[in-house]
Coordinates of C-alpha atoms in Angstrom, one line a residue:
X1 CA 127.6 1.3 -82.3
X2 CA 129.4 4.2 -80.4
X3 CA 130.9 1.7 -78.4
X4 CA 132.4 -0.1 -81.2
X5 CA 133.7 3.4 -82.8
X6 CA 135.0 3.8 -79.8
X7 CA 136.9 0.7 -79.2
X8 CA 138.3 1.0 -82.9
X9 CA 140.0 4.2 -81.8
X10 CA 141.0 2.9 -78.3
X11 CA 143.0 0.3 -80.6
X12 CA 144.4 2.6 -83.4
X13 CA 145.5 4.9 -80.8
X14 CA 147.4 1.9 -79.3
X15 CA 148.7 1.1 -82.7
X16 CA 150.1 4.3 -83.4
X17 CA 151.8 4.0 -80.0
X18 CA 153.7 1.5 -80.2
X19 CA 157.3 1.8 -80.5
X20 CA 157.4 5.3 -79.2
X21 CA 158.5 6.4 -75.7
X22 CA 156.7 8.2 -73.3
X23 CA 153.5 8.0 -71.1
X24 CA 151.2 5.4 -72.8
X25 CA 148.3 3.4 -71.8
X26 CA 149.5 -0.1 -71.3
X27 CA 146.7 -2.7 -72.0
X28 CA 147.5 -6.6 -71.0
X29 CA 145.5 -9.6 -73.1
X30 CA 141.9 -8.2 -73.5
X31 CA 142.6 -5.4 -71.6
X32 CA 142.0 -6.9 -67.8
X33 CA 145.0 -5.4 -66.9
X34 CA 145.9 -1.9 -67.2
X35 CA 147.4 1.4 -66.5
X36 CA 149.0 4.1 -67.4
X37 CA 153.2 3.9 -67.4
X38 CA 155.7 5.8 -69.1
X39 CA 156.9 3.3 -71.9
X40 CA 160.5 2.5 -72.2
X41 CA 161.9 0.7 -75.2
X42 CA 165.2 -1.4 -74.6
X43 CA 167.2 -0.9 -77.7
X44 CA 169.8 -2.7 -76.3
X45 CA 170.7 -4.2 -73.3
X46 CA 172.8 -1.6 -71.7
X47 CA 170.0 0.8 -72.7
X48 CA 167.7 -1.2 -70.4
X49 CA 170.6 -1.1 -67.8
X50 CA 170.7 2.5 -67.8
X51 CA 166.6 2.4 -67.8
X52 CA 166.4 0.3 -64.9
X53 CA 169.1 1.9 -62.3
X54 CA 166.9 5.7 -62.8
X55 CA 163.5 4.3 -60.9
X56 CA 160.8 2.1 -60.5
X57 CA 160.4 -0.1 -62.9
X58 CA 158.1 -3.2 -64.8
X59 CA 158.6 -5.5 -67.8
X60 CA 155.9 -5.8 -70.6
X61 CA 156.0 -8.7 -73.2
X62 CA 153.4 -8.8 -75.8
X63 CA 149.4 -9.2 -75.4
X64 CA 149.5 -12.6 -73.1
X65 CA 151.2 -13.8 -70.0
X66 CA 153.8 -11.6 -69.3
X67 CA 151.7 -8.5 -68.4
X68 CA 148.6 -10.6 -66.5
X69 CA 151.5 -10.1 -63.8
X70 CA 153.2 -7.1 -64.4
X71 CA 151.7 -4.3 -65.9
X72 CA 151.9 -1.4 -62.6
X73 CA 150.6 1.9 -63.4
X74 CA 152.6 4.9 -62.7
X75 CA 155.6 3.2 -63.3
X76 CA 158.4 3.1 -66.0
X77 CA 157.4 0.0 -68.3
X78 CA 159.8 -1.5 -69.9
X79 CA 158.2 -2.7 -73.4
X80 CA 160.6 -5.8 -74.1
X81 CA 158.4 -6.9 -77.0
X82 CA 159.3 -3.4 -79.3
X83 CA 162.7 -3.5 -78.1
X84 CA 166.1 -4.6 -80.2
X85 CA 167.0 -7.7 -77.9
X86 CA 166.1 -9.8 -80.9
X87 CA 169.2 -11.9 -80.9
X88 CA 168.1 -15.8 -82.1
X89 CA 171.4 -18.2 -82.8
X90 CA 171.4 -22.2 -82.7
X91 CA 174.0 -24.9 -81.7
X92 CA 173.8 -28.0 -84.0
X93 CA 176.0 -29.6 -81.9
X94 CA 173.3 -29.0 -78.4
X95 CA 170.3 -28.5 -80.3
X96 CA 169.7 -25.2 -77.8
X97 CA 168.8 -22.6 -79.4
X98 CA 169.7 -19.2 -78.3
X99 CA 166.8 -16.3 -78.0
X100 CA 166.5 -12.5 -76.8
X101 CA 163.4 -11.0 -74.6
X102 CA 162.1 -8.8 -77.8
X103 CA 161.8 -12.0 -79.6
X104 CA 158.3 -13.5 -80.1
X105 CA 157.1 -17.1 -79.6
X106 CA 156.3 -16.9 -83.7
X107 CA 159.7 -15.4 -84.7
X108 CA 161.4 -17.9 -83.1
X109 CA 159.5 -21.1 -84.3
X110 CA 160.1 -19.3 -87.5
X111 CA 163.8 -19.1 -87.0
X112 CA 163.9 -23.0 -85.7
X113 CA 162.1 -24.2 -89.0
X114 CA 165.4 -23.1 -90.7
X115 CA 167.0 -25.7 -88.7
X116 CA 164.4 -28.3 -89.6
X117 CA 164.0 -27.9 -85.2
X118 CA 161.4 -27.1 -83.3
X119 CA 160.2 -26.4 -79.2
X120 CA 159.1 -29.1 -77.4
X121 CA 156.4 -27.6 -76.6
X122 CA 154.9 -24.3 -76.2
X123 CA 151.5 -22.7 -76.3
X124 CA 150.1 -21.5 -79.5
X125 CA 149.5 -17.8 -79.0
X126 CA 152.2 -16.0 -81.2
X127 CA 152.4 -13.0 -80.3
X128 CA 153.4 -13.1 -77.0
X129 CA 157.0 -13.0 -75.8
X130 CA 159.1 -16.3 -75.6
X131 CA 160.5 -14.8 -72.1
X132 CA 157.2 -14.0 -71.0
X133 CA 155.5 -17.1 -71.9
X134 CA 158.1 -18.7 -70.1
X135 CA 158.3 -16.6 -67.2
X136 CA 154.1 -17.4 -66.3
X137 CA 154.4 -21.3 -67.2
X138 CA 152.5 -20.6 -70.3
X139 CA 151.9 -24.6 -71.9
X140 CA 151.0 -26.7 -74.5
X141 CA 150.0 -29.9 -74.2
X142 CA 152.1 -33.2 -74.8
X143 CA 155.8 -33.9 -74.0
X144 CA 156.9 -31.4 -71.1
X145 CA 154.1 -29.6 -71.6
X146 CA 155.2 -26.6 -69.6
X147 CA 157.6 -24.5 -72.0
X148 CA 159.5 -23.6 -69.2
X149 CA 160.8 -27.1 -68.5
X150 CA 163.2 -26.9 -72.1
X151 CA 165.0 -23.8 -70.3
X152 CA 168.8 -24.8 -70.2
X153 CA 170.2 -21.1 -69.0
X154 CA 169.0 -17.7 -68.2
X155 CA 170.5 -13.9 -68.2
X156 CA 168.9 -11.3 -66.4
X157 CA 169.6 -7.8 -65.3
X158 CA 170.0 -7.0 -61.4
X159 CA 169.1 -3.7 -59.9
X160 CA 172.3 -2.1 -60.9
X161 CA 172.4 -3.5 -64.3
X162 CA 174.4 -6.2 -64.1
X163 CA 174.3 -9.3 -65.7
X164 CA 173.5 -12.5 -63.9
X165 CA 173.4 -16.0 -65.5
X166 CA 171.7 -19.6 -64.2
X167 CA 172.1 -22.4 -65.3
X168 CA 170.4 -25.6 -64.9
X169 CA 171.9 -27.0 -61.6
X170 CA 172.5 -24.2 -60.2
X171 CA 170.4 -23.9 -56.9
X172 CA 168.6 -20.6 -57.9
X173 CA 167.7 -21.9 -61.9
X174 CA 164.2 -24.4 -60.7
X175 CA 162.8 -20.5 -59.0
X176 CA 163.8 -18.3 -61.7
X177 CA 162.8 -20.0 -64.7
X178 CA 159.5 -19.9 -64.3
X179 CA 159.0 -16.6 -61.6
X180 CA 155.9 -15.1 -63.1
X181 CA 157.5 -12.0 -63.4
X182 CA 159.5 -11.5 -59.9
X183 CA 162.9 -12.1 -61.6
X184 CA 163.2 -9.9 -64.6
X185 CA 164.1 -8.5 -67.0
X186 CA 165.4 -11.6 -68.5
X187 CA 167.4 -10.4 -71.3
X188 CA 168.4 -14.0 -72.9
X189 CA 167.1 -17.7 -72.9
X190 CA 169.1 -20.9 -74.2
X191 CA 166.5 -23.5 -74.7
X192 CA 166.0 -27.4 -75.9
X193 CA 164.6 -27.8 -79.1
X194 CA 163.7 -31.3 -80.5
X195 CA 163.8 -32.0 -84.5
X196 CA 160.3 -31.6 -86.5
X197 CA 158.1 -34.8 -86.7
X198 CA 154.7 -35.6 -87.7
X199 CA 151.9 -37.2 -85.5
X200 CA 148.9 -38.4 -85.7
X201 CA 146.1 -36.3 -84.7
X202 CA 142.9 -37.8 -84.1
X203 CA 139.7 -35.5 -83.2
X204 CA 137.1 -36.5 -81.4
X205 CA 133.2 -35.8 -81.0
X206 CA 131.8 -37.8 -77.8
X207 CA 130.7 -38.1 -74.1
X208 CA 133.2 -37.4 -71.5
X209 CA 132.4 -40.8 -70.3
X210 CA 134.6 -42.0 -72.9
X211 CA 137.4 -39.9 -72.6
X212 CA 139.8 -42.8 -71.1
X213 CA 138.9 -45.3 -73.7
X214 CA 139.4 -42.9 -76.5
X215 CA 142.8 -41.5 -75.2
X216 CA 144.1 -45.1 -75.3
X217 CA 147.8 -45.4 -77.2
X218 CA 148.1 -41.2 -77.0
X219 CA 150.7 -39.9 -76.2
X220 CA 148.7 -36.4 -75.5
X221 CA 145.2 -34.8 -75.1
X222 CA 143.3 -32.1 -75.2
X223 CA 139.5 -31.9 -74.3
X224 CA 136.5 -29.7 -74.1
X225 CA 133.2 -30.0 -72.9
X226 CA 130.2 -27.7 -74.3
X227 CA 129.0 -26.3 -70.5
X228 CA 125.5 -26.4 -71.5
X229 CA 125.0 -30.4 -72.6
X230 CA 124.1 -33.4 -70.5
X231 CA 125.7 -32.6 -66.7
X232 CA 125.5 -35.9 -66.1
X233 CA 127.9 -36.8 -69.4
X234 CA 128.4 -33.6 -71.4
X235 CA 129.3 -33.7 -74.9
X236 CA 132.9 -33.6 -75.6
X237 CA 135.5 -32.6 -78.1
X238 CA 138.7 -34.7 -77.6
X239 CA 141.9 -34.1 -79.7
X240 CA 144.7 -36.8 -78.7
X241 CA 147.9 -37.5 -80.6
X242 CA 150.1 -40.8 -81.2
X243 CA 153.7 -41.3 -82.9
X244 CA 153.5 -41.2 -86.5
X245 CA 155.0 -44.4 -86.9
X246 CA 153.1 -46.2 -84.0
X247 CA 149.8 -45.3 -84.0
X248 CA 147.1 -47.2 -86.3
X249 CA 145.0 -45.9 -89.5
X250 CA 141.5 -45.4 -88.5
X251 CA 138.4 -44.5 -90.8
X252 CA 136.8 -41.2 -89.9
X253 CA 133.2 -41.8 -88.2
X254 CA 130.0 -39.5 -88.5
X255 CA 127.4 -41.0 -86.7
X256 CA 123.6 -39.5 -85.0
X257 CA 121.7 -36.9 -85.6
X258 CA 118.9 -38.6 -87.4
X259 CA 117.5 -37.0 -90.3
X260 CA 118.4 -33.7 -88.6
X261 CA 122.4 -35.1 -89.1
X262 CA 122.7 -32.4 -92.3
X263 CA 121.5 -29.4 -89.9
X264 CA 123.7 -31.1 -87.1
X265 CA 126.8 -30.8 -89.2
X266 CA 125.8 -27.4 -90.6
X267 CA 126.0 -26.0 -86.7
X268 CA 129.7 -27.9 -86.2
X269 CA 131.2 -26.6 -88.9
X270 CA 129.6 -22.8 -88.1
X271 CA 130.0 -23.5 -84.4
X272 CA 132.4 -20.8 -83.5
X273 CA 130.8 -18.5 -85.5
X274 CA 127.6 -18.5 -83.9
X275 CA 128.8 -19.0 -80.3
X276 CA 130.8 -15.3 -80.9
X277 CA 128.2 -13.6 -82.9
X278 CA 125.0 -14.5 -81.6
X279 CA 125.6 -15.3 -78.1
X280 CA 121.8 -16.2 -77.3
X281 CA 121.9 -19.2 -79.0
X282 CA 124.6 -20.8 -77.5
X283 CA 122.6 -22.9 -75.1
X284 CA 119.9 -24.1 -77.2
X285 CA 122.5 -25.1 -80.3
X286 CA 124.6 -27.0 -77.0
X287 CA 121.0 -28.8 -76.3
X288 CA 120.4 -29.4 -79.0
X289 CA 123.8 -31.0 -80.0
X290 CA 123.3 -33.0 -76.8
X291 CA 119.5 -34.3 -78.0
X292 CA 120.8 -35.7 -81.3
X293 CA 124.2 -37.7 -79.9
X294 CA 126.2 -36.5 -82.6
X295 CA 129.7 -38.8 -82.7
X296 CA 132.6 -38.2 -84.9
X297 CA 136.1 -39.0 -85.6
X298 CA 138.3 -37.2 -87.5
X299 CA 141.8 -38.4 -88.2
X300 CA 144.5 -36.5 -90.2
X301 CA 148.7 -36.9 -90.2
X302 CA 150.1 -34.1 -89.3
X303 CA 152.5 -32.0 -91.5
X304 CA 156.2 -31.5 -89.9
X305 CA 156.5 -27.8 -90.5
X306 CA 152.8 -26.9 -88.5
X307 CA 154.2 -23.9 -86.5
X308 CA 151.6 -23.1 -84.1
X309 CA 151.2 -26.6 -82.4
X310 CA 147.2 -27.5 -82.8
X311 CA 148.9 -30.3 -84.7
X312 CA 147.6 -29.2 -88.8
X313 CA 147.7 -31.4 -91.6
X314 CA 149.4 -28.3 -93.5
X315 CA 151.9 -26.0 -92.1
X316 CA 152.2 -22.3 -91.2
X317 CA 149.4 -21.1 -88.9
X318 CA 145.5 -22.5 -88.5
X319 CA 144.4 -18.4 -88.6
X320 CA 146.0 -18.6 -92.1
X321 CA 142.4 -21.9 -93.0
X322 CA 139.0 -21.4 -92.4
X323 CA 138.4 -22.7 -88.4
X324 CA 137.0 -26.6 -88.0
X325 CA 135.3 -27.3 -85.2
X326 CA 137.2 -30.7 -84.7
X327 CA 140.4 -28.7 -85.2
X328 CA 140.0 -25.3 -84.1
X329 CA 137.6 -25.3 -81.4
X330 CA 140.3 -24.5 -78.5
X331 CA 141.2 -20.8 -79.9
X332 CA 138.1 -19.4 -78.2
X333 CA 140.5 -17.6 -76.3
X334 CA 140.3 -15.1 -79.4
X335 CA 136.7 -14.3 -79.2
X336 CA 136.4 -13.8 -74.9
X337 CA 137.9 -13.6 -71.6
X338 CA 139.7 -16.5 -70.7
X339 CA 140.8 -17.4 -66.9
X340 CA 142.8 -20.6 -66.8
X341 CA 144.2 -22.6 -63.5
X342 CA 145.5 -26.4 -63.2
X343 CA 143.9 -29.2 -60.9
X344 CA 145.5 -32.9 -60.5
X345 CA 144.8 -34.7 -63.4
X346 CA 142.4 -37.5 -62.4
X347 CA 140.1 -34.6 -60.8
X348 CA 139.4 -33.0 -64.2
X349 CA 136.6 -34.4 -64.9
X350 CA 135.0 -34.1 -61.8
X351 CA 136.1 -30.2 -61.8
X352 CA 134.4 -29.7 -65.2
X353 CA 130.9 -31.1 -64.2
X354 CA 131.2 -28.6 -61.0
X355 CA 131.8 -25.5 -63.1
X356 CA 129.2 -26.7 -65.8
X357 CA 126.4 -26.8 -62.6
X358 CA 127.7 -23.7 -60.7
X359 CA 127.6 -22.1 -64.2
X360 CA 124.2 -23.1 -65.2
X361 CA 123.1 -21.9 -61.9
X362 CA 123.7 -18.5 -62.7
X363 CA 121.9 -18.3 -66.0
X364 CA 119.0 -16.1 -64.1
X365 CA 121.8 -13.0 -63.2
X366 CA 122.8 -13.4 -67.3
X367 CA 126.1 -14.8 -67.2
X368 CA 127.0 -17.6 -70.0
X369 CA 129.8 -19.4 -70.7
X370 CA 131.5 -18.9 -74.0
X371 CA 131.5 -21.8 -76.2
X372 CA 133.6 -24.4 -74.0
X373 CA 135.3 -25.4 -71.2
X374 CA 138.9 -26.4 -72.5
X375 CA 141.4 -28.8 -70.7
X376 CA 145.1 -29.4 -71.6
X377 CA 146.6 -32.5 -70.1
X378 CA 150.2 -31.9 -68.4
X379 CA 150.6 -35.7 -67.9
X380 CA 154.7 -35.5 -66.7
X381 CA 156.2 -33.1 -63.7
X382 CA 159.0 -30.3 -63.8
X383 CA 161.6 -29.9 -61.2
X384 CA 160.5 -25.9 -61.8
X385 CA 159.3 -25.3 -58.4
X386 CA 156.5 -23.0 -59.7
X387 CA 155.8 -25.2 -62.4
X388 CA 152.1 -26.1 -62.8
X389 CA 152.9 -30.0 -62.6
X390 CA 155.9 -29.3 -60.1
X391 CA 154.4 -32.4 -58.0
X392 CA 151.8 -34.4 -59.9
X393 CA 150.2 -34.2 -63.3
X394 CA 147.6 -32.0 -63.6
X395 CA 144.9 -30.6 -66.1
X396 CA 144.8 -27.4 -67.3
X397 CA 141.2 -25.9 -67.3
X398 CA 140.4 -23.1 -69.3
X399 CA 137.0 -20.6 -69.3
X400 CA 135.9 -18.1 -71.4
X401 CA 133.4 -15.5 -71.1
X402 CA 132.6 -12.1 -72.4
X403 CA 135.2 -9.7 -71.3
X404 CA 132.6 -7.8 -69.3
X405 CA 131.5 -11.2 -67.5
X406 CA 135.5 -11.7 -65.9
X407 CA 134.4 -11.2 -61.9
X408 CA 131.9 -14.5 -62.4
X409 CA 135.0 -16.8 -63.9
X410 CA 136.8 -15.2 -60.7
X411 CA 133.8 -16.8 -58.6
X412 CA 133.7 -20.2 -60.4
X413 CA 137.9 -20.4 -59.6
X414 CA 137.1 -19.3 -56.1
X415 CA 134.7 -22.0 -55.7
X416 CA 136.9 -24.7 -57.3
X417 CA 139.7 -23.9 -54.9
X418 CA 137.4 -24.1 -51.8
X419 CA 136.6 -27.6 -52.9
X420 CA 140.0 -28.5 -54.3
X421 CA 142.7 -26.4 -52.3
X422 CA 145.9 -28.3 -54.7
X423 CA 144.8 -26.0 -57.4
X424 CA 147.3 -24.0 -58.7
X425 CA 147.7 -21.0 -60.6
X426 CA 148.3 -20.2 -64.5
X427 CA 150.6 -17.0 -63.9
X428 CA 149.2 -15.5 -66.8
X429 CA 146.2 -16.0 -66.9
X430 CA 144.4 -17.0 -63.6
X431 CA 142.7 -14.7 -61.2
X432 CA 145.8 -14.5 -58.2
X433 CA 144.8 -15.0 -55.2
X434 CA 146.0 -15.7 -51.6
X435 CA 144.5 -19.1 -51.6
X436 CA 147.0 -20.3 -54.4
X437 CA 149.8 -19.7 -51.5
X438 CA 149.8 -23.1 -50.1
X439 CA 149.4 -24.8 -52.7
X440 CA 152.3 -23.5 -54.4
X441 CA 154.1 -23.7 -50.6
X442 CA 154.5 -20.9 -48.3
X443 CA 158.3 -21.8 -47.9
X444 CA 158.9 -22.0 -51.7
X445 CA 157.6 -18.8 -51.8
X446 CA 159.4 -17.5 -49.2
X447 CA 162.6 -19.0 -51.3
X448 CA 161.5 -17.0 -54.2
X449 CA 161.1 -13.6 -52.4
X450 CA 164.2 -14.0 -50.6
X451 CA 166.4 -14.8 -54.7
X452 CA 164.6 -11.6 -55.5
X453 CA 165.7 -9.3 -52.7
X454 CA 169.0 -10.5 -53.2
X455 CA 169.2 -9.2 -56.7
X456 CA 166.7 -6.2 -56.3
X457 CA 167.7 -4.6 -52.8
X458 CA 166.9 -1.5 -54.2
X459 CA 163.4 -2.5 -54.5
X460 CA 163.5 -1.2 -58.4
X461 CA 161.4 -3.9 -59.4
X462 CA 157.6 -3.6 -59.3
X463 CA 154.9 -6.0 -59.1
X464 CA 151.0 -6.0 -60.5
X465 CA 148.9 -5.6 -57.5
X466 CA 147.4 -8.8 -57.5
X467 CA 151.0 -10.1 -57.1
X468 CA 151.7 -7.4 -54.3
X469 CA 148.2 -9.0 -52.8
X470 CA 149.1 -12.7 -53.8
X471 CA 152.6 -12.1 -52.2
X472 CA 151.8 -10.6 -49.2
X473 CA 154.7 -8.0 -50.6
X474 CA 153.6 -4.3 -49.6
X475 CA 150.3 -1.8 -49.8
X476 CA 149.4 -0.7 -53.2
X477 CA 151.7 1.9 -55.1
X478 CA 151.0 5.8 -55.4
X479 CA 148.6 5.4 -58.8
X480 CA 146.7 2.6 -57.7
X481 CA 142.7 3.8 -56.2
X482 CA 143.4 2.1 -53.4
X483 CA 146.5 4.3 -52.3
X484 CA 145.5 7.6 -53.7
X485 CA 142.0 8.0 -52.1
X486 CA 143.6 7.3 -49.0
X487 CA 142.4 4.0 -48.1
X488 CA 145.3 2.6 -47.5
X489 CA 148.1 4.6 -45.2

């Protein structure tokens, strides 16, 4: 109980923050990353120029990717998301739509849906920044899944202020559109958009074993496996989606389950209730979902106007309905700590049985799982160079735990990338390590850092310190344990 009080305050005190200046504590997504920083708030853009030419500085967007890699304490952070870059315009002649760093991924779907437009693709966390979901190759699933990819031109500020502006073409534009945080602050975006449409959404319960027959005439999927079912064949959610006008009518199925089918369905549709609230039974509900070979189908059109992309047959925003399990079982990242890297495609499956074993194995030390293992598929490439499918197509692989659990997801990645060393890193959300650096390529890297020095000489530009480590880019900054107990000269 005192902990709960506790955290209540931690977050009113944070609410009452925002939008002031001054030391504050800066908290990333689920608080992993961390620090204190004195806040700056870019009113405008030559405010931020003035800002940035006085120190050290970072770039904060809002709750998700953009602070997993750049949140530095004892720095000057400059809070883009409660700033007054909130420009948003649209060219009917392009279809690009023009968008500031204060504006969010919501205010700007919101904005499109006046145009009858919407992104290509994008992930389906509001709140967060559109330049900071951008900027760490945040992705949906589908047609260019990587939001990045729809970037036509950029604006960004060097270390004396100025304005600089790529374009696609340009031989700096496939680095600095998706730089996870070493080119900021990006102060403007122009980005594709693509008119609304309906699809049809099929949902799947079934055995991973029948994920290629099932995915047949898609044109995109998204899967999950429940980490404590059959390791052999788990038990799989599968949501795929076809054209509207292509794809053919088929009757929803509810088959297994036995005479136990009514208590069967009572667990699905409470599913993500229980897994966050009593945490206990989330194995022996996943057995015993294995035991009674539930099967269903569930297939809806979807409506034109859904704005947060899970692909709804009514629009606005799935936390506005009651969650489904068919439908909303890949928001767990709401209820715990969720690490996320990409693996070639084909692998995926493969990759998921590993984790569900190595996971299972450490049942006896008390770490679980939350509720599923979730994978997106990126089944195209982007010429962005740090682009998750820059070279193949790959599958996104998600894991959730309890917040308090994080260093045992950092061991699962750590033994996936031992195995399979063409993993590479979600920016804003994977654990960083050195062992991403050759998959990503040791020259393109070196490419990246050498665009950065040329616009940052002054070195005004700070990085997390898992960037610092990931890049090989310097010790640890005064405010960081390391450097101030002396550990490091």
């Amino acid at each position: 109980m005192f902990r709960t009080v506790r955290r209540i305050r931690q977050q009113r005190a944070i609410a009452r923050a925002e939008g002031h200046e001054g030391p504050r504590r800066i908290y990333s997504w689920i608080h992993v990353f961390r620090g204190e920083a004195n806040a700056r708030i870019p009113t405008d853009a030559g405010k931020l120029a003035g800002d940035m030419v006085q120190g050290l500085y970072s770039c904060v967007g809002k709750s998700h990717s953009y602070n997993g890699v750049q949140v530095v304490p004892g720095v000057n952070a400059m809070i883009m998301s409660e700033g007054g870059l909130k420009q948003t315009a649209y060219d009917p002649a392009t279809g690009v739509a023009t968008v500031g760093a204060s504006v969010s991924v919501r205010e700007l779907k919101e904005f499109l849906l006046t145009h009858d437009r919407r992104l290509i693709n994008s992930g389906n966390y509001m709140a967060q920044t559109v330049v900071g979901a951008l900027a760490t190759g945040t992705h949906g699933f589908g047609e260019r899944g990587v939001m990045a990819d729809a970037v036509v031109a950029l604006t960004f500020l060097d270390g004396e202020g100025r304005p600089i502006t790529l374009k696609r073409g340009d031989a700096d534009f496939p680095y600095v559109a998706l730089s996870f945080g070493t080119i900021a602050p990006i102060i403007e975006l122009q980005i594709e958009t693509v008119p609304i449409e309906s699809f049809i959404s099929t949902s799947h319960i079934n055995r991973l074993s029948k994920l290629r027959e099932l995915q047949q005439g898609t044109i995109a999927s998204n899967w999950a496996v429940l980490p404590y079912t059959d390791p052999e064949d788990p038990v799989m959610m599968l949501h795929t989606l076809a054209p509207s006008h292509a794809a053919p009518r088929k009757a929803n199925v509810r088959k297994g389950g036995g005479l136990l089918a009514p208590f069967a369905n009572w667990i699905i549709g409470r599913y993500q209730w229980l897994d966050k609230w009593i945490p206990p039974m989330r194995r022996p509900l996943q057995r015993l979902l294995n035991k009674l070979n539930i099967v269903r189908r569930d297939q809806i059109e979807t409506d034109p106007r859904d704005m947060d992309y899970l692909y709804d047959p009514t629009p606005g925003l799935v936390s506005d309905r009651p969650p489904n399990i068919l439908r909303g079982c890949f928001s767990t990242t709401f209820t715990g700590y969720n690490l996320a890297f990409f693996v070639p495609l084909e692998k995926a499956p493969a990759v998921v049985k590993f984790i569900m074993r190595e996971a299972d194995d450490l049942r006896d030390l008390g770490f679980y799982l939350k509720g599923i293992i979730s994978v997106r598929e990126l089944t195209g490439t982007t010429p962005l160079v740090f682009g998750a499918n820059h070279r193949e197509p790959v599958a996104a692989i998600d894991l959730f735990a309890d917040p308090r659990d994080y260093a045992w997801l950092e061991r699962l990645q750590r033994l996936v990338l031992q195995y399979e060393p063409t993993a590479r890193p979600h920016f804003g959300k994977s654990a960083l390590m050195p062992e991403f650096r050759d998959s990503l390529g040791q020259a393109e890297l070196a490419r990246l850092m050498d665009i950065h020095r040329t616009h940052y000489p002054q070195k005004s530009l700070m990085f997390s310190e898992r960037v610092r480590a990931f890049l090989d880019v310097g010790r640890p900054l005064a405010g960081h344990a390391a450097a101030d107990s002396g550990l490091i000269n």
